[in-house]
CSV table of C-alpha atoms and ligand atoms in Angstrom, one decimal:
chain,number,residue,atom,x,y,z
A,169,UNK,CA,-14.5,22.3,29.8
A,170,UNK,CA,-14.0,23.4,26.2
A,171,UNK,CA,-10.8,22.7,24.4
A,172,UNK,CA,-9.6,26.3,24.6
A,173,UNK,CA,-8.5,25.7,28.2
A,174,UNK,CA,-6.9,22.4,27.3
A,175,UNK,CA,-4.2,24.3,25.4
A,176,UNK,CA,-3.1,26.3,28.4
A,177,UNK,CA,0.6,25.6,28.8
A,178,UNK,CA,1.4,23.9,32.1
A,179,UNK,CA,4.6,23.0,34.1
A,180,UNK,CA,6.4,20.0,32.7
A,181,UNK,CA,6.2,17.1,35.2
A,182,UNK,CA,7.4,13.5,35.3
A,183,UNK,CA,6.1,11.7,32.1
A,184,UNK,CA,3.6,8.9,32.7
A,185,UNK,CA,5.2,5.5,32.4
A,186,UNK,CA,2.5,3.4,30.9
A,187,UNK,CA,2.0,0.2,28.9
A,188,UNK,CA,0.1,1.8,25.9
A,189,UNK,CA,-1.4,-0.4,23.2
A,190,UNK,CA,-3.3,0.8,20.1
A,191,UNK,CA,-6.0,-1.2,18.4
A,192,UNK,CA,-6.9,-0.1,14.9
A,193,UNK,CA,-10.3,-0.8,13.2
A,194,UNK,CA,-11.2,-0.2,9.5
A,195,UNK,CA,-9.3,1.3,6.6
A,196,UNK,CA,-5.7,2.2,5.7
A,197,UNK,CA,-6.3,5.8,6.7
A,198,UNK,CA,-7.1,4.7,10.2
A,199,UNK,CA,-3.9,2.5,10.3
A,200,UNK,CA,-2.0,5.6,9.3
A,201,UNK,CA,-3.8,7.7,11.9
A,202,UNK,CA,-2.9,5.1,14.6
A,203,UNK,CA,0.8,5.5,13.7
A,204,UNK,CA,0.3,9.2,14.1
A,205,UNK,CA,-1.4,8.9,17.4
A,206,UNK,CA,1.5,6.8,18.8
A,207,UNK,CA,4.1,9.2,17.3
A,208,UNK,CA,2.3,12.2,18.9
A,209,UNK,CA,1.9,10.5,22.2
A,210,UNK,CA,5.6,9.8,22.6
A,211,UNK,CA,6.8,13.0,21.1
A,212,UNK,CA,4.5,15.0,23.5
A,213,UNK,CA,6.9,14.2,26.3
A,214,UNK,CA,3.9,13.2,28.6
A,215,UNK,CA,4.4,9.5,28.1
A,216,UNK,CA,7.0,6.8,28.1
A,217,UNK,CA,5.9,3.4,26.7
A,218,UNK,CA,6.8,1.0,29.4
A,219,UNK,CA,5.7,-2.6,28.5
A,220,UNK,CA,6.6,-3.7,32.1
A,221,UNK,CA,4.3,-1.1,33.6
A,222,UNK,CA,1.2,-2.5,35.3
A,223,UNK,CA,-0.7,0.7,34.3
A,224,UNK,CA,-2.2,-0.2,31.0
A,225,UNK,CA,-3.9,2.2,28.5
A,226,UNK,CA,-5.8,0.7,25.6
A,227,UNK,CA,-6.4,3.2,22.7
A,228,UNK,CA,-9.0,2.0,20.3
A,229,UNK,CA,-9.0,3.8,16.9
A,230,UNK,CA,-12.5,2.9,15.8
A,231,UNK,CA,-14.3,2.6,12.4
A,232,UNK,CA,-17.9,3.5,11.8
A,233,UNK,CA,-18.3,2.5,8.1
A,234,UNK,CA,-21.0,-0.1,9.2
A,235,UNK,CA,-23.0,-0.6,12.4
A,236,UNK,CA,-21.0,-3.9,12.9
A,237,UNK,CA,-17.7,-2.0,13.0
A,238,UNK,CA,-18.9,0.0,16.0
A,239,UNK,CA,-20.2,-3.1,17.7
A,240,UNK,CA,-16.8,-4.7,17.3
A,241,UNK,CA,-15.2,-1.9,19.3
A,242,UNK,CA,-17.9,-2.1,22.0
A,243,UNK,CA,-17.3,-5.8,22.3
A,244,UNK,CA,-13.6,-5.2,22.7
A,245,UNK,CA,-14.1,-2.6,25.4
A,246,UNK,CA,-16.4,-5.0,27.4
A,247,UNK,CA,-13.7,-7.7,27.1
A,248,UNK,CA,-10.9,-5.4,28.2
A,249,UNK,CA,-12.9,-4.1,31.1
A,250,UNK,CA,-13.9,-7.6,32.1
A,251,UNK,CA,-10.3,-8.9,31.9
A,252,UNK,CA,-8.8,-6.0,33.8
A,253,UNK,CA,-11.2,-3.3,35.1
A,254,UNK,CA,-8.4,-1.0,36.3
A,255,UNK,CA,-7.0,-0.6,32.8
A,256,UNK,CA,-7.8,2.7,31.0
A,257,UNK,CA,-9.7,2.5,27.8
A,258,UNK,CA,-9.6,5.5,25.4
A,259,UNK,CA,-11.9,5.6,22.3
A,260,UNK,CA,-11.0,7.7,19.3
A,261,UNK,CA,-11.7,7.5,15.5
A,262,UNK,CA,-14.9,7.5,13.5
A,263,UNK,CA,-17.2,5.7,15.9
A,264,UNK,CA,-16.1,8.1,18.7
A,265,UNK,CA,-17.5,10.9,16.4
A,266,UNK,CA,-20.7,9.4,15.2
A,267,UNK,CA,-21.6,6.7,17.7
A,268,UNK,CA,-20.4,8.4,20.9
A,269,UNK,CA,-23.3,7.2,23.0
A,270,UNK,CA,-22.3,3.5,22.5
A,271,UNK,CA,-19.1,4.3,24.4
A,272,UNK,CA,-20.7,6.3,27.2
A,273,UNK,CA,-24.0,4.3,27.7
A,274,UNK,CA,-23.3,0.8,26.5
A,275,UNK,CA,-19.6,0.2,27.0
A,276,UNK,CA,-17.8,1.8,29.9
A,277,UNK,CA,-15.0,3.6,28.1
A,278,UNK,CA,-12.9,6.0,30.3
A,279,UNK,CA,-12.3,8.6,27.7
A,280,UNK,CA,-13.9,9.3,24.3
A,281,UNK,CA,-11.8,11.6,22.1
A,282,UNK,CA,-13.7,12.1,18.8
A,283,UNK,CA,-12.1,12.8,15.5
A,284,UNK,CA,-12.7,16.5,16.1
A,285,UNK,CA,-10.2,16.3,19.0
A,286,UNK,CA,-7.9,13.5,17.8
A,287,UNK,CA,-4.9,15.7,17.4
A,288,UNK,CA,-5.2,16.8,21.0
A,289,UNK,CA,-5.4,13.2,22.4
A,290,UNK,CA,-1.9,13.4,24.1
A,291,UNK,CA,-2.8,16.6,26.0
A,292,UNK,CA,-6.3,15.3,26.9
A,293,UNK,CA,-4.9,12.0,28.1
A,294,UNK,CA,-2.1,13.6,30.1
A,295,UNK,CA,-4.5,16.0,31.9
A,296,UNK,CA,-7.1,13.2,32.4
A,297,UNK,CA,-4.4,11.1,34.1
A,298,UNK,CA,-3.4,14.0,36.3
A,299,UNK,CA,-7.0,14.5,37.3
A,300,UNK,CA,-7.0,18.0,35.9
A,301,UNK,CA,-10.1,17.2,33.8
A,302,UNK,CA,-13.2,15.3,34.7
A,303,UNK,CA,-14.9,15.4,31.3
A,304,UNK,CA,-15.1,12.0,29.7
A,305,UNK,CA,-16.1,13.0,26.2
A,306,UNK,CA,-14.3,15.4,23.9
A,307,UNK,CA,-16.2,16.1,20.7
A,308,UNK,CA,-17.3,19.1,18.6
A,309,UNK,CA,-18.7,19.8,15.2
A,310,UNK,CA,-16.5,17.8,12.8
A,311,UNK,CA,-17.4,20.1,9.9
A,312,UNK,CA,-15.6,22.9,11.7
A,313,UNK,CA,-12.4,20.9,11.6
A,314,UNK,CA,-9.7,22.6,9.5
A,315,UNK,CA,-6.6,20.9,10.6
A,316,UNK,CA,-5.2,17.7,9.2
A,317,UNK,CA,-2.8,15.5,11.1
A,318,UNK,CA,0.3,14.8,9.0
A,319,UNK,CA,3.5,12.9,9.2
A,320,UNK,CA,2.7,9.4,10.6
A,321,UNK,CA,5.6,7.5,12.0
A,322,UNK,CA,8.2,6.2,9.5
A,323,UNK,CA,8.7,2.5,9.9
A,324,UNK,CA,12.1,1.8,8.5
A,325,UNK,CA,11.5,-1.9,8.5
A,326,UNK,CA,8.8,-1.4,5.9
A,327,UNK,CA,9.5,-1.3,2.1
A,328,UNK,CA,6.1,0.0,1.0
A,329,UNK,CA,4.5,2.9,2.8
A,330,UNK,CA,1.0,4.3,2.9
A,331,UNK,CA,1.0,8.1,2.8
A,332,UNK,CA,-2.1,10.0,3.8
A,333,UNK,CA,-2.6,12.9,1.4
A,334,UNK,CA,-6.1,13.9,2.3
A,335,UNK,CA,-8.9,13.4,4.9
A,336,UNK,CA,-12.7,14.0,5.0
A,337,UNK,CA,-15.1,13.9,2.1
A,338,UNK,CA,-17.5,16.4,0.4
A,339,UNK,CA,-19.7,13.8,-1.4
A,340,UNK,CA,-22.3,12.6,1.1
A,341,UNK,CA,-23.2,9.4,-0.8
A,342,UNK,CA,-26.6,8.3,0.5
A,343,UNK,CA,-25.2,5.0,2.1
A,344,UNK,CA,-22.1,6.5,3.7
A,345,UNK,CA,-21.5,7.9,7.2
A,346,UNK,CA,-17.8,8.9,6.6
A,347,UNK,CA,-18.3,12.7,6.0
A,348,UNK,CA,-20.1,12.9,9.4
A,349,UNK,CA,-17.2,11.1,11.0
A,350,UNK,CA,-14.3,12.8,9.3
A,351,UNK,CA,-15.6,16.2,8.2
A,352,UNK,CA,-15.1,18.0,5.0
A,353,UNK,CA,-12.2,17.3,2.6
A,354,UNK,CA,-8.8,18.7,3.7
A,355,UNK,CA,-5.6,18.1,1.9
A,356,UNK,CA,-1.9,18.2,2.8
A,357,UNK,CA,0.1,20.6,0.5
A,358,UNK,CA,2.1,19.3,-2.4
A,359,UNK,CA,5.3,20.7,-0.9
A,360,UNK,CA,4.8,18.9,2.5
A,361,UNK,CA,4.0,15.7,0.7
A,362,UNK,CA,7.0,16.0,-1.6
A,363,UNK,CA,9.3,16.4,1.4
A,364,UNK,CA,7.6,13.5,3.1
A,365,UNK,CA,8.2,11.2,0.1
A,366,UNK,CA,11.9,12.2,0.1
A,367,UNK,CA,12.0,11.4,3.9
A,368,UNK,CA,10.4,8.0,3.2
A,369,UNK,CA,12.9,7.3,0.4
A,370,UNK,CA,15.9,8.3,2.6
A,371,UNK,CA,14.4,5.9,5.2
A,372,UNK,CA,14.7,3.1,2.7
A,373,UNK,CA,11.1,2.9,1.4
A,374,UNK,CA,10.8,2.1,-2.3
A,375,UNK,CA,7.1,2.3,-2.9
A,376,UNK,CA,4.5,4.9,-1.7
A,377,UNK,CA,0.7,4.3,-1.8
A,378,UNK,CA,-1.1,7.6,-1.8
A,379,UNK,CA,-4.1,7.2,0.4
A,380,UNK,CA,-6.9,9.2,2.0
A,381,UNK,CA,-10.6,9.1,2.6
A,382,UNK,CA,-11.5,10.4,-0.9
A,383,UNK,CA,-8.2,11.2,-2.7
A,384,UNK,CA,-10.3,12.3,-5.8
A,385,UNK,CA,-11.2,15.3,-3.6
A,386,UNK,CA,-7.4,16.2,-3.2
A,387,UNK,CA,-6.9,19.9,-3.6
A,388,UNK,CA,-3.9,22.2,-2.7
A,389,UNK,CA,-5.2,25.6,-3.9
A,390,UNK,CA,-5.7,25.1,-7.6
A,391,UNK,CA,-3.7,21.9,-7.8
A,392,UNK,CA,-5.6,18.6,-7.9
A,393,UNK,CA,-4.6,14.9,-7.6
A,394,UNK,CA,-2.9,14.7,-11.0
A,395,UNK,CA,-0.8,17.8,-10.2
A,396,UNK,CA,0.3,16.2,-6.9
A,397,UNK,CA,1.3,13.0,-8.7
A,398,UNK,CA,3.2,14.9,-11.4
A,399,UNK,CA,5.0,16.9,-8.7
A,400,UNK,CA,6.0,13.7,-6.8
A,401,UNK,CA,7.3,12.1,-10.0
A,402,UNK,CA,9.4,15.3,-10.8
A,403,UNK,CA,10.6,16.2,-7.3
A,404,UNK,CA,11.3,12.8,-5.6
A,405,UNK,CA,13.5,9.8,-6.5
A,406,UNK,CA,10.7,7.3,-5.2
A,407,UNK,CA,10.8,4.4,-7.8
A,408,UNK,CA,7.2,3.3,-7.3
A,409,UNK,CA,3.8,5.0,-6.7
A,410,UNK,CA,0.4,3.5,-6.3
A,411,UNK,CA,-2.9,5.3,-5.8
A,412,UNK,CA,-5.6,4.0,-3.4
A,413,UNK,CA,-9.3,4.2,-4.1
A,414,UNK,CA,-10.6,6.4,-7.0
A,415,UNK,CA,-14.0,6.9,-8.7
A,416,UNK,CA,-14.3,6.3,-12.5
A,417,UNK,CA,-14.6,10.0,-13.2
A,418,UNK,CA,-11.5,10.9,-11.1
A,419,UNK,CA,-8.9,9.4,-13.6
A,420,UNK,CA,-8.4,12.6,-15.7
A,421,UNK,CA,-6.6,12.6,-19.1
A,422,UNK,CA,-3.6,14.1,-17.4
A,423,UNK,CA,-3.5,11.3,-14.8
A,424,UNK,CA,-3.8,8.8,-17.5
A,425,UNK,CA,-0.8,10.4,-19.2
A,426,UNK,CA,1.2,10.2,-16.0
A,427,UNK,CA,0.6,6.5,-15.9
A,428,UNK,CA,2.8,6.2,-18.9
A,429,UNK,CA,5.7,6.8,-16.4
A,430,UNK,CA,6.9,3.3,-15.4
A,431,UNK,CA,7.1,4.5,-11.8
A,432,UNK,CA,3.3,4.6,-11.7
A,433,UNK,CA,2.3,1.0,-10.9
A,434,UNK,CA,-0.5,0.0,-13.3
A,435,UNK,CA,-2.8,-0.9,-10.4
A,436,UNK,CA,-6.3,0.7,-9.8
A,437,UNK,CA,-8.7,0.4,-6.9
A,438,UNK,CA,-12.0,1.8,-8.0
A,439,UNK,CA,-15.0,2.3,-5.7
A,440,UNK,CA,-17.8,2.0,-8.3
A,441,UNK,CA,-20.4,0.6,-5.9
A,442,UNK,CA,-22.7,-0.3,-8.8
A,443,UNK,CA,-22.8,-0.3,-12.6
A,444,UNK,CA,-26.5,0.6,-12.9
A,445,UNK,CA,-27.2,4.3,-13.6
A,446,UNK,CA,-30.5,4.5,-11.7
A,447,UNK,CA,-28.9,2.9,-8.5
A,448,UNK,CA,-25.8,5.1,-8.9
A,449,UNK,CA,-28.1,8.2,-8.9
A,450,UNK,CA,-29.9,6.9,-5.8
A,451,UNK,CA,-26.5,6.4,-4.1
A,452,UNK,CA,-25.7,10.1,-5.0
A,453,UNK,CA,-22.7,9.0,-7.0
A,454,UNK,CA,-21.5,11.5,-9.6
A,455,UNK,CA,-21.3,9.1,-12.6
A,456,UNK,CA,-23.3,6.6,-14.6
A,457,UNK,CA,-22.8,3.2,-16.2
A,458,UNK,CA,-21.4,5.0,-19.2
A,459,UNK,CA,-18.5,6.5,-17.2
A,460,UNK,CA,-17.8,3.2,-15.6
A,461,UNK,CA,-17.6,1.5,-19.0
A,462,UNK,CA,-15.5,4.2,-20.6
A,463,UNK,CA,-13.0,4.3,-17.8
A,464,UNK,CA,-12.5,0.6,-17.6
A,465,UNK,CA,-12.1,0.3,-21.4
A,466,UNK,CA,-9.7,3.3,-21.4
A,467,UNK,CA,-7.5,1.6,-18.7
A,468,UNK,CA,-7.4,-1.6,-20.6
A,469,UNK,CA,-6.4,0.2,-23.8
A,470,UNK,CA,-3.9,2.7,-22.4
A,471,UNK,CA,-2.1,0.6,-19.8
A,472,UNK,CA,-0.2,-2.7,-20.3
A,473,UNK,CA,-1.4,-5.5,-18.0
A,474,UNK,CA,-3.3,-3.3,-15.4
A,475,UNK,CA,-4.7,-4.7,-12.2
A,476,UNK,CA,-8.2,-3.3,-11.5
A,477,UNK,CA,-9.9,-4.1,-8.3
A,478,UNK,CA,-13.4,-2.6,-7.6
A,479,UNK,CA,-15.7,-2.2,-4.7
A,480,UNK,CA,-19.4,-3.1,-5.4
A,481,UNK,CA,-22.4,-3.0,-3.1
A,482,UNK,CA,-25.0,-5.7,-3.7
A,483,UNK,CA,-28.6,-5.0,-2.7
A,484,UNK,CA,-28.7,-1.2,-2.3
A,485,UNK,CA,-32.3,-0.4,-1.1
A,486,UNK,CA,-33.6,0.8,-4.4
A,487,UNK,CA,-31.8,-1.9,-6.5
A,488,UNK,CA,-34.5,-3.9,-8.3
A,489,UNK,CA,-33.9,-7.3,-9.7
A,490,UNK,CA,-33.6,-5.7,-13.2
A,491,UNK,CA,-31.1,-3.1,-11.9
A,492,UNK,CA,-29.0,-5.9,-10.4
A,493,UNK,CA,-29.0,-7.9,-13.6
A,494,UNK,CA,-28.0,-4.7,-15.5
A,495,UNK,CA,-25.0,-4.3,-13.1
A,496,UNK,CA,-24.1,-8.0,-13.3
A,497,UNK,CA,-24.1,-8.2,-17.1
A,498,UNK,CA,-22.4,-4.8,-17.6
A,499,UNK,CA,-19.5,-6.0,-15.3
A,500,UNK,CA,-19.4,-9.4,-17.0
A,501,UNK,CA,-18.8,-7.5,-20.3
A,502,UNK,CA,-16.1,-5.1,-19.0
A,503,UNK,CA,-12.3,-5.5,-18.3
A,504,UNK,CA,-11.3,-5.6,-14.7
A,505,UNK,CA,-9.4,-8.0,-12.4
A,506,UNK,CA,-11.2,-8.5,-9.1
A,507,UNK,CA,-14.3,-7.3,-7.2
A,508,UNK,CA,-14.6,-6.6,-3.5
A,509,UNK,CA,-18.3,-7.3,-2.9
A,510,UNK,CA,-20.3,-6.0,0.1
A,511,UNK,CA,-24.0,-6.9,0.7
A,512,UNK,CA,-25.6,-3.6,1.6
A,513,UNK,CA,-25.9,-3.0,5.3
A,514,UNK,CA,-28.0,-0.2,6.9
A,515,UNK,CA,-25.8,2.4,8.6
A,516,UNK,CA,-27.9,4.5,11.0
A,517,UNK,CA,-27.3,8.2,10.3
A,518,UNK,CA,-27.3,7.8,6.5
A,519,UNK,CA,-30.2,8.6,4.1
A,520,UNK,CA,-30.3,5.2,2.5
A,521,UNK,CA,-30.9,3.5,5.9
A,522,UNK,CA,-34.1,5.5,6.3
A,523,UNK,CA,-35.5,4.5,2.9
A,524,UNK,CA,-38.8,2.7,3.3
A,525,UNK,CA,-38.0,0.0,0.8
A,526,UNK,CA,-35.1,-2.3,1.7
A,527,UNK,CA,-33.9,-5.4,-0.3
A,528,UNK,CA,-34.5,-8.5,1.8
A,529,UNK,CA,-31.3,-9.7,3.3
A,530,UNK,CA,-31.3,-13.1,1.6
A,531,UNK,CA,-31.5,-11.4,-1.8
A,532,UNK,CA,-28.6,-9.1,-0.9
A,533,UNK,CA,-26.6,-12.2,0.0
A,534,UNK,CA,-27.6,-14.0,-3.2
A,535,UNK,CA,-26.7,-11.0,-5.4
A,536,UNK,CA,-23.3,-10.7,-3.6
A,537,UNK,CA,-22.7,-14.4,-4.1
A,538,UNK,CA,-23.3,-14.1,-7.9
A,539,UNK,CA,-20.9,-11.1,-8.1
A,540,UNK,CA,-18.3,-13.0,-6.1
A,541,UNK,CA,-18.5,-16.0,-8.4
A,542,UNK,CA,-18.1,-13.7,-11.4
A,543,UNK,CA,-15.0,-12.2,-9.7
A,544,UNK,CA,-13.5,-15.6,-8.8
A,545,UNK,CA,-13.4,-16.8,-12.3
A,546,UNK,CA,-12.1,-13.5,-13.5
A,547,UNK,CA,-9.3,-13.4,-10.9
A,548,UNK,CA,-8.4,-17.0,-11.6
A,549,UNK,CA,-8.1,-16.2,-15.3
A,550,UNK,CA,-6.0,-13.2,-14.5
A,551,UNK,CA,-3.6,-15.4,-12.5
A,552,UNK,CA,-3.3,-17.8,-15.4
A,553,UNK,CA,-2.5,-15.0,-17.8
A,554,UNK,CA,0.4,-13.8,-15.6
A,555,UNK,CA,2.2,-17.2,-15.6
A,556,UNK,CA,5.5,-17.0,-17.6
A,557,UNK,CA,5.6,-13.2,-17.7
A,558,UNK,CA,8.6,-11.2,-16.6
A,559,UNK,CA,8.0,-8.4,-14.1
A,560,UNK,CA,9.9,-6.1,-11.7
A,561,UNK,CA,9.4,-7.3,-8.0
A,562,UNK,CA,10.1,-5.2,-5.0
A,563,UNK,CA,11.6,-7.5,-2.4
A,564,UNK,CA,10.0,-6.9,1.0
A,565,UNK,CA,12.3,-6.2,3.9
A,566,UNK,CA,10.0,-8.4,6.0
A,567,UNK,CA,8.8,-11.5,4.2
A,568,UNK,CA,5.2,-12.4,5.0
A,569,UNK,CA,3.3,-15.7,4.7
A,570,UNK,CA,1.9,-14.5,1.5
A,571,UNK,CA,4.7,-12.7,-0.2
A,572,UNK,CA,8.5,-12.2,-0.4
A,573,UNK,CA,7.9,-9.4,-2.9
A,574,UNK,CA,5.3,-7.5,-4.9
A,575,UNK,CA,5.4,-6.6,-8.6
A,576,UNK,CA,4.3,-3.4,-10.1
A,577,UNK,CA,1.3,-5.3,-11.6
A,578,UNK,CA,0.3,-6.2,-8.0
A,579,UNK,CA,1.5,-9.9,-8.1
A,580,UNK,CA,2.6,-11.3,-4.8
A,581,UNK,CA,5.6,-13.5,-5.4
A,582,UNK,CA,7.4,-16.2,-3.4
A,583,UNK,CA,10.8,-17.7,-4.1
A,584,UNK,CA,12.3,-21.0,-3.3
A,585,UNK,CA,15.8,-22.3,-2.7
A,586,UNK,CA,18.6,-20.4,-4.2
A,587,UNK,CA,16.5,-17.5,-5.4
A,588,UNK,CA,15.2,-17.1,-1.8
A,589,UNK,CA,18.8,-16.7,-0.6
A,590,UNK,CA,19.6,-14.1,-3.3
A,591,UNK,CA,16.3,-12.2,-2.6
A,592,UNK,CA,17.3,-12.2,1.1
A,593,UNK,CA,20.5,-10.4,0.0
A,594,UNK,CA,18.5,-7.7,-1.8
A,595,UNK,CA,15.8,-6.7,0.7
A,596,UNK,CA,14.1,-3.5,-0.3
A,597,UNK,CA,15.5,-3.7,-3.8
A,598,UNK,CA,13.6,-4.3,-7.1
A,599,UNK,CA,14.6,-7.4,-9.0
A,600,UNK,CA,13.5,-8.9,-12.3
A,601,UNK,CA,11.5,-12.1,-11.9
A,602,UNK,CA,9.6,-14.6,-14.1
A,603,UNK,CA,6.2,-15.6,-12.7
A,604,UNK,CA,5.5,-19.3,-12.2
A,605,UNK,CA,2.4,-21.2,-10.9
A,606,UNK,CA,-0.4,-19.1,-9.4
A,607,UNK,CA,-1.6,-20.2,-6.0
A,608,UNK,CA,-5.0,-19.0,-4.7
A,609,UNK,CA,-7.6,-20.7,-2.5
A,610,UNK,CA,-10.6,-20.2,-4.7
A,611,UNK,CA,-13.1,-18.0,-2.9
A,612,UNK,CA,-10.7,-16.6,-0.4
A,613,UNK,CA,-10.8,-12.9,0.1
A,614,UNK,CA,-7.1,-13.0,0.4
A,615,UNK,CA,-4.8,-12.3,-2.6
A,616,UNK,CA,-3.1,-15.2,-4.2
A,617,UNK,CA,0.6,-15.5,-4.9
A,618,UNK,CA,3.0,-16.7,-7.7
A,619,UNK,CA,6.0,-18.9,-7.5
A,620,UNK,CA,8.8,-16.7,-9.0
A,621,UNK,CA,12.3,-17.2,-10.2
A,622,UNK,CA,15.0,-14.5,-10.6
A,623,UNK,CA,16.0,-13.7,-14.2
B,829,SF4,S1,-17.1,9.3,-1.6
B,829,SF4,FE1,-19.0,8.6,-0.8
B,829,SF4,S2,-18.6,6.6,-0.1
B,829,SF4,FE2,-16.6,7.6,-0.3
B,829,SF4,S3,-16.2,8.5,1.7
B,829,SF4,FE3,-17.2,10.0,0.5
B,829,SF4,S4,-19.4,9.8,1.1
B,829,SF4,FE4,-18.3,8.0,1.7
């Protein structure tokens, strides 16, 4: 049955009263998509979420960035089916698109709705439950996908919000499966996003993180990422913006200028993956060590106290010992704050995984350990350098174990005693603080936090 028939209008009947739970794997974009799935399910009129209902539906929004990520989802399905075989398990997300057979052959999922059909999940599930469709898998060529799901649920209890501006990717880096899971790059228009940011502001959000699969690919006709950022600064009252992952060559001069606006938090997450030109070429990245160097130096010169986190892969198949040393010493010599280090792992369906030469796993781990050690001392030093500084902290509406607030410079802060009381009276507001002692379990992948006092 192809999806043309699925869209046939049909007589409204009693909505399904179900106990629906969603499990999200992977990145912030998937978290955003899960919010969208839930919103669409309940706005479709087909479903009422009834936590007392014995009829349970588990929706798994999967990630395929590594083979392990897909295996995690398969493991969960087997557990769910073992614990309560009558429950319905629906698989969607990136693994549903690129690892479909794992869910039909290995794990007994009831319904597989690949990314190509994700926006139709409510209709497919409704008709599946009514026995109107017998197919188990809904999937088509992801590169034909033009639409882009927008407008995830607004969670008014949140202070900071991730806003998806783009999906898909046109780069095809040799180690990455994402373009095959999410299709070509598609962007939401500047106008829709401006309206969305105003909605988020009216709902009490005071920071927006622009996110996507490859936001550097953002395009609304002739307008690019920097034009979107400029429009959001002009058209909306949102007091704080942060950008998620960017490549070194995607911070244009115009974007750098926009960072002079205090509403742009001086926080960069850069996916450099390596700092060795030969390895970057083999990864099919569009920049060399020179661009990495120039961008990091420019950030440190143009912005006051920036936080720069970077993703690096250790042990890419063609990375020789000398290539790694080149990356290591280049990074040791450059300004940044923290590294997120990933030992290379083969992802079937990518060109890199088929390369004859692969770096032995113990060497990948050893290279990753050295980069993490480098990052630890750098992050610890950054923490010490913040002590005593005055910064603007956004007080979170929901305090977490790690933070009562976050500064523009990406410092998690926690208050004590009287200040905690006062902060509790200013939830969702920005207050001036002085940073005290830095607390961080050396080696932990979690961010540290600072004691803070109101000033
Ligand atoms: S830019 Fe490269 S690594 Fe990033 S999503 Fe696209 S293909 Fe994957």
